[in-house]
Amino acid sequence: MSTVIDVFLTIFWFGFFLYFAYKIYRSVRIVSAQECIIVERLGKYSRTLHAGFHILIPFLDSDAYYHTLKEQSIDVPPQTCITKDNVKVEMDGILYLRVLDPQKASYGIEDYHFAVTQLVQTTMRAIIGTMDLDTTFETREVINSKILEVLDQAAEPWGVRVNRYEIVNIAPPKSVIEAMEREKKAQIAKKAQISLSEGDRDSRINRSLGIKEEAINKSEGEKQKRINEAEGLASEIESIAVATAKGIELLASAIQTKGGKEAVKLRIAQRFIKEVEKLGQEGTELVLPLNLSNFKSVMKAVLGSEEKKS
């Protein structure tokens, strides 16, 4: 019997020694940078341990909560929201927060990660319910800012500050996506037709302007051409008239000189002979009042008639 008691006491003291050594080991704490430990003494909040070496009182102090002071990113699971125009969309996002007061984060709420995630989802459903589907795609920044405003007010008692929230995906139903794609294609086709019609209109306007300018230039050129031709013709007539007058003047002067009349008679005879030669072509029949066989009498008659005229 005593042997059994001795064995039991040995095991008890050995276990007690191990438990005491474990408590001594747990009383030494080394806290890393950007981390903290909430220490409780006899079940009540005692102090917050920050980076460095710390010793706890065994059997009295206990490390109740561990917190990181770094900025944390929390993935918000996808959820189904119903828009104002009764379209179901699935949305997810990512949340960035930081613990500012470890004591409030430990005692103000059970799990601030879960609480913030649930608050984001409920707030997002409420905001999306006031918007049409098209608006949700266009106002992501507005949605993010509204959710962040609600989280700032709600998370302050928890010792947590929400820095920002970003919507990652907005996924409407497949049928809605197909309808949006068809609408987009129709809009693109409409814009293409409008662009083509505007291009054709501008092309027609440019061609008409070109034809107009061409017609104006041609008319101006034709006008200038006629003016130049008229001026040239007038100059030509004037030159011929001046030359004719000078010729007549010189001819009159030549006639008044010695032998002038004989030269005129000779010239008239020559011209007469040439004209007669022109008339005497083959196959031509003429009746002349002169006896051309007696050329001398003919010339005398012609010159005599010229002398009478003079």
Short mmCIF file of C-alpha atoms in Angstrom, two decimals:
data_model
loop_
_atom_site.label_atom_id
_atom_site.label_comp_id
_atom_site.label_asym_id
_atom_site.label_seq_id
_atom_site.Cartn_x
_atom_site.Cartn_y
_atom_site.Cartn_z
CA MET A 1 0.00 0.00 0.00
CA SER A 2 2.79 2.39 0.90
CA THR A 3 4.44 1.61 -2.42
CA VAL A 4 1.36 2.67 -4.32
CA ILE A 5 1.15 5.91 -2.33
CA ASP A 6 4.79 6.64 -3.00
CA VAL A 7 4.33 6.15 -6.72
CA PHE A 8 1.24 8.37 -6.70
CA LEU A 9 3.08 11.12 -4.79
CA THR A 10 6.02 10.90 -7.16
CA ILE A 11 3.76 11.30 -10.17
CA PHE A 12 1.91 14.17 -8.49
CA TRP A 13 5.03 16.11 -7.62
CA PHE A 14 6.50 15.45 -11.06
CA GLY A 15 3.36 16.77 -12.71
CA PHE A 16 3.25 19.74 -10.38
CA PHE A 17 6.87 20.53 -11.25
CA LEU A 18 6.12 20.38 -14.96
CA TYR A 19 3.08 22.62 -14.52
CA PHE A 20 5.11 25.12 -12.47
CA ALA A 21 7.90 25.10 -15.06
CA TYR A 22 5.30 25.68 -17.79
CA LYS A 23 3.90 28.67 -15.88
CA ILE A 24 7.37 30.12 -15.40
CA TYR A 25 8.01 29.65 -19.13
CA ARG A 26 4.69 31.31 -20.02
CA SER A 27 5.47 34.26 -17.77
CA VAL A 28 8.21 35.37 -20.13
CA ARG A 29 6.91 37.19 -23.22
CA ILE A 30 8.79 38.70 -26.15
CA VAL A 31 6.49 40.82 -28.30
CA SER A 32 7.44 41.55 -31.93
CA ALA A 33 7.13 44.94 -33.61
CA GLN A 34 3.61 45.95 -34.73
CA GLU A 35 2.08 43.39 -32.38
CA CYS A 36 0.56 43.59 -28.91
CA ILE A 37 -0.73 41.31 -26.12
CA ILE A 38 -3.64 42.02 -23.79
CA VAL A 39 -2.76 40.86 -20.24
CA GLU A 40 -5.45 39.97 -17.71
CA ARG A 41 -4.86 39.64 -13.98
CA LEU A 42 -7.30 37.37 -12.25
CA GLY A 43 -9.71 37.73 -15.16
CA LYS A 44 -9.58 41.55 -15.36
CA TYR A 45 -7.79 43.76 -17.88
CA SER A 46 -4.34 44.63 -16.57
CA ARG A 47 -2.22 46.15 -19.31
CA THR A 48 -1.23 46.02 -22.97
CA LEU A 49 2.20 44.70 -23.90
CA HIS A 50 3.89 46.22 -26.96
CA ALA A 51 7.13 45.35 -28.72
CA GLY A 52 9.88 44.22 -26.34
CA PHE A 53 10.68 41.84 -23.46
CA HIS A 54 8.08 41.39 -20.71
CA ILE A 55 7.62 39.19 -17.60
CA LEU A 56 4.23 38.19 -16.27
CA ILE A 57 3.39 37.16 -12.71
CA PRO A 58 2.84 33.39 -12.80
CA PHE A 59 -0.59 32.14 -11.78
CA LEU A 60 -1.91 35.76 -11.66
CA ASP A 61 -1.30 37.22 -15.12
CA SER A 62 -2.41 35.62 -18.36
CA ASP A 63 -2.09 36.66 -21.99
CA ALA A 64 -5.71 36.85 -23.06
CA TYR A 65 -5.64 38.40 -26.57
CA TYR A 66 -3.12 38.86 -29.36
CA HIS A 67 -3.46 41.63 -31.93
CA THR A 68 -1.49 42.83 -34.93
CA LEU A 69 -1.21 46.59 -35.42
CA LYS A 70 -0.44 46.25 -39.13
CA GLU A 71 -3.00 47.16 -41.76
CA GLN A 72 -5.07 44.09 -42.51
CA SER A 73 -6.83 43.14 -45.73
CA ILE A 74 -10.04 41.20 -45.34
CA ASP A 75 -11.71 39.52 -48.29
CA VAL A 76 -15.48 40.14 -48.30
CA PRO A 77 -17.21 37.04 -49.71
CA PRO A 78 -19.51 37.41 -52.74
CA GLN A 79 -23.12 38.20 -51.96
CA THR A 80 -26.28 38.70 -53.97
CA CYS A 81 -27.78 42.20 -54.07
CA ILE A 82 -30.98 43.36 -55.73
CA THR A 83 -30.88 46.69 -57.55
CA LYS A 84 -33.65 49.27 -57.69
CA ASP A 85 -34.76 47.90 -61.09
CA ASN A 86 -35.02 44.35 -59.63
CA VAL A 87 -31.84 42.87 -61.11
CA LYS A 88 -29.79 40.44 -59.05
CA VAL A 89 -26.07 41.17 -59.00
CA GLU A 90 -23.31 39.34 -57.20
CA MET A 91 -20.72 41.60 -55.60
CA ASP A 92 -17.55 41.05 -53.62
CA GLY A 93 -14.82 43.31 -52.35
CA ILE A 94 -11.79 43.75 -50.15
CA LEU A 95 -11.57 45.69 -46.90
CA TYR A 96 -8.51 47.38 -45.39
CA LEU A 97 -8.49 48.10 -41.66
CA ARG A 98 -6.14 48.65 -38.71
CA VAL A 99 -6.46 48.12 -34.97
CA LEU A 100 -6.01 51.43 -33.15
CA ASP A 101 -7.11 50.46 -29.63
CA PRO A 102 -6.29 46.82 -28.74
CA GLN A 103 -8.31 47.00 -25.51
CA LYS A 104 -11.52 47.98 -27.35
CA ALA A 105 -10.80 45.42 -30.05
CA SER A 106 -10.59 42.75 -27.31
CA TYR A 107 -13.54 43.69 -25.14
CA GLY A 108 -15.71 45.84 -27.42
CA ILE A 109 -16.71 42.97 -29.72
CA GLU A 110 -16.26 39.24 -29.96
CA ASP A 111 -14.71 39.12 -33.46
CA TYR A 112 -14.20 42.40 -35.27
CA HIS A 113 -13.23 40.60 -38.51
CA PHE A 114 -16.58 38.87 -38.71
CA ALA A 115 -18.47 41.97 -37.53
CA VAL A 116 -16.88 44.27 -40.11
CA THR A 117 -17.48 41.76 -42.92
CA GLN A 118 -21.15 41.38 -42.02
CA LEU A 119 -21.56 45.14 -41.73
CA VAL A 120 -20.03 45.64 -45.18
CA GLN A 121 -22.41 43.12 -46.73
CA THR A 122 -25.54 44.57 -45.16
CA THR A 123 -24.52 48.13 -46.01
CA MET A 124 -23.76 47.15 -49.60
CA ARG A 125 -27.17 45.50 -50.01
CA ALA A 126 -28.86 48.62 -48.68
CA ILE A 127 -26.90 50.95 -51.01
CA ILE A 128 -27.33 48.79 -54.11
CA GLY A 129 -31.08 48.64 -53.43
CA THR A 130 -31.30 52.39 -54.08
CA MET A 131 -29.50 52.27 -57.46
CA ASP A 132 -30.24 51.04 -60.95
CA LEU A 133 -27.99 48.45 -62.54
CA ASP A 134 -26.30 50.93 -64.85
CA THR A 135 -25.61 53.25 -61.93
CA THR A 136 -23.80 50.53 -59.98
CA PHE A 137 -21.22 50.21 -62.77
CA GLU A 138 -20.73 53.95 -63.06
CA THR A 139 -20.57 54.90 -59.36
CA ARG A 140 -18.19 52.42 -57.75
CA GLU A 141 -16.33 55.20 -55.99
CA VAL A 142 -19.59 56.54 -54.56
CA ILE A 143 -20.54 53.09 -53.25
CA ASN A 144 -17.09 52.63 -51.72
CA SER A 145 -17.21 56.00 -49.97
CA LYS A 146 -20.71 55.37 -48.56
CA ILE A 147 -19.71 51.97 -47.17
CA LEU A 148 -16.56 53.46 -45.68
CA GLU A 149 -18.57 56.22 -44.00
CA VAL A 150 -20.88 53.68 -42.33
CA LEU A 151 -17.95 51.50 -41.23
CA ASP A 152 -16.09 54.43 -39.69
CA GLN A 153 -19.03 55.21 -37.43
CA ALA A 154 -19.74 51.59 -36.49
CA ALA A 155 -16.14 50.43 -35.97
CA GLU A 156 -15.04 53.27 -33.70
CA PRO A 157 -16.32 51.56 -30.47
CA TRP A 158 -14.44 48.44 -31.54
CA GLY A 159 -11.07 50.21 -31.59
CA VAL A 160 -10.74 49.59 -35.32
CA ARG A 161 -10.35 52.10 -38.14
CA VAL A 162 -11.43 51.12 -41.65
CA ASN A 163 -9.07 52.81 -44.11
CA ARG A 164 -10.77 51.93 -47.39
CA TYR A 165 -13.07 49.51 -49.14
CA GLU A 166 -12.86 48.48 -52.79
CA ILE A 167 -15.43 46.63 -54.88
CA VAL A 168 -13.66 43.86 -56.76
CA ASN A 169 -16.39 42.41 -59.00
CA ILE A 170 -19.96 43.24 -60.00
CA ALA A 171 -21.46 40.20 -61.71
CA PRO A 172 -25.02 40.51 -63.05
CA PRO A 173 -26.88 37.41 -64.35
CA LYS A 174 -25.85 35.87 -67.67
CA SER A 175 -29.06 36.99 -69.38
CA VAL A 176 -28.46 40.58 -68.30
CA ILE A 177 -24.86 40.42 -69.55
CA GLU A 178 -26.06 39.13 -72.94
CA ALA A 179 -28.66 41.91 -73.14
CA MET A 180 -26.02 44.51 -72.24
CA GLU A 181 -23.71 43.11 -74.92
CA ARG A 182 -26.47 43.31 -77.53
CA GLU A 183 -27.25 46.88 -76.47
CA LYS A 184 -23.58 47.79 -76.65
CA LYS A 185 -23.25 46.28 -80.12
CA ALA A 186 -26.33 48.21 -81.24
CA GLN A 187 -24.87 51.43 -79.87
CA ILE A 188 -21.56 50.76 -81.65
CA ALA A 189 -23.38 50.01 -84.92
CA LYS A 190 -25.45 53.18 -84.50
CA LYS A 191 -22.34 55.26 -83.91
CA ALA A 192 -20.69 53.67 -86.94
CA GLN A 193 -23.68 54.50 -89.15
CA ILE A 194 -23.77 58.05 -87.83
CA SER A 195 -20.04 58.42 -88.47
CA LEU A 196 -20.41 57.04 -92.00
CA SER A 197 -23.36 59.34 -92.76
CA GLU A 198 -21.49 62.35 -91.37
CA GLY A 199 -18.45 61.39 -93.40
CA ASP A 200 -20.54 61.02 -96.56
CA ARG A 201 -22.22 64.38 -95.84
CA ASP A 202 -18.89 66.11 -95.33
CA SER A 203 -17.58 64.44 -98.49
CA ARG A 204 -20.55 65.66 -100.53
CA ILE A 205 -20.18 69.16 -99.10
CA ASN A 206 -16.48 69.20 -99.91
CA ARG A 207 -17.11 67.95 -103.45
CA SER A 208 -19.83 70.56 -104.02
CA LEU A 209 -17.56 73.28 -102.67
CA GLY A 210 -14.81 72.03 -104.97
CA ILE A 211 -17.15 72.04 -107.98
CA LYS A 212 -18.32 75.54 -107.03
CA GLU A 213 -14.77 76.83 -106.73
CA GLU A 214 -13.86 75.12 -109.99
CA ALA A 215 -16.83 76.74 -111.79
CA ILE A 216 -15.95 80.14 -110.34
CA ASN A 217 -12.33 79.76 -111.38
CA LYS A 218 -13.35 78.64 -114.87
CA SER A 219 -15.77 81.56 -115.27
CA GLU A 220 -13.13 83.98 -114.03
CA GLY A 221 -10.63 82.47 -116.42
CA GLU A 222 -13.11 82.58 -119.32
CA LYS A 223 -13.94 86.18 -118.45
CA GLN A 224 -10.30 87.16 -118.39
CA LYS A 225 -9.72 85.23 -121.61
CA ARG A 226 -12.51 87.14 -123.38
CA ILE A 227 -11.24 90.43 -122.02
CA ASN A 228 -7.76 89.60 -123.25
CA GLU A 229 -9.07 88.49 -126.66
CA ALA A 230 -11.18 91.65 -126.97
CA GLU A 231 -8.23 93.82 -125.98
CA GLY A 232 -6.03 91.91 -128.44
CA LEU A 233 -8.59 92.27 -131.24
CA ALA A 234 -9.00 95.97 -130.52
CA SER A 235 -5.24 96.39 -130.58
CA GLU A 236 -5.07 94.43 -133.83
CA ILE A 237 -7.82 96.53 -135.47
CA GLU A 238 -6.14 99.69 -134.26
CA SER A 239 -2.78 98.54 -135.61
CA ILE A 240 -4.33 97.57 -138.98
CA ALA A 241 -6.12 100.90 -139.23
CA VAL A 242 -2.94 102.80 -138.40
CA ALA A 243 -0.97 100.71 -140.89
CA THR A 244 -3.66 101.21 -143.57
CA ALA A 245 -3.73 104.95 -142.98
CA LYS A 246 0.03 105.13 -143.21
CA GLY A 247 -0.06 103.02 -146.35
CA ILE A 248 -2.64 105.28 -147.97
CA GLU A 249 -0.69 108.32 -146.90
CA LEU A 250 2.50 106.92 -148.38
CA LEU A 251 0.65 105.86 -151.53
CA ALA A 252 -0.80 109.36 -151.97
CA SER A 253 2.65 110.86 -151.49
CA ALA A 254 4.15 108.42 -153.98
CA ILE A 255 1.50 109.27 -156.60
CA GLN A 256 2.34 112.97 -156.37
CA THR A 257 6.01 112.34 -157.09
CA LYS A 258 7.50 112.07 -160.61
CA GLY A 259 6.49 108.82 -162.34
CA GLY A 260 3.96 108.03 -159.60
CA LYS A 261 1.00 107.84 -161.91
CA GLU A 262 2.82 105.47 -164.28
CA ALA A 263 3.68 103.22 -161.34
CA VAL A 264 0.06 103.18 -160.29
CA LYS A 265 -1.04 102.25 -163.77
CA LEU A 266 1.51 99.45 -163.88
CA ARG A 267 0.34 98.17 -160.51
CA ILE A 268 -3.27 98.22 -161.63
CA ALA A 269 -2.39 96.29 -164.79
CA GLN A 270 -0.59 93.65 -162.78
CA ARG A 271 -3.52 93.21 -160.40
CA PHE A 272 -5.92 92.99 -163.33
CA ILE A 273 -3.86 90.27 -164.95
CA LYS A 274 -3.78 88.26 -161.71
CA GLU A 275 -7.51 88.55 -161.25
CA VAL A 276 -8.13 87.46 -164.81
CA GLU A 277 -5.86 84.47 -164.26
CA LYS A 278 -7.96 83.43 -161.27
CA LEU A 279 -11.10 83.58 -163.39
CA GLY A 280 -9.66 81.52 -166.17
CA GLN A 281 -9.81 78.17 -164.38
CA GLU A 282 -10.71 74.88 -166.11
CA GLY A 283 -14.46 74.24 -166.39
CA THR A 284 -15.35 77.91 -165.84
CA GLU A 285 -17.38 79.80 -168.38
CA LEU A 286 -17.51 83.63 -168.20
CA VAL A 287 -18.95 86.39 -170.35
CA LEU A 288 -16.86 89.57 -170.12
CA PRO A 289 -17.65 92.87 -171.82
CA LEU A 290 -14.01 93.19 -172.94
CA ASN A 291 -12.14 91.78 -175.88
CA LEU A 292 -9.39 89.92 -174.03
CA SER A 293 -7.76 88.84 -177.27
CA ASN A 294 -6.61 92.40 -177.78
CA PHE A 295 -4.85 92.83 -174.47
CA LYS A 296 -3.45 96.23 -175.32
CA SER A 297 -6.91 97.68 -175.99
CA VAL A 298 -8.18 96.12 -172.81
CA MET A 299 -5.38 97.67 -170.75
CA LYS A 300 -5.96 100.97 -172.43
CA ALA A 301 -9.65 100.77 -171.59
CA VAL A 302 -8.92 99.88 -167.97
CA LEU A 303 -6.25 102.53 -167.55
CA GLY A 304 -8.33 105.03 -169.41
CA SER A 305 -11.24 104.37 -167.07
CA GLU A 306 -8.89 104.77 -164.09
CA GLU A 307 -7.62 108.08 -165.48
CA LYS A 308 -11.18 109.28 -165.86
CA LYS A 309 -11.92 108.27 -162.29
CA SER A 310 -8.86 110.07 -161.07
#
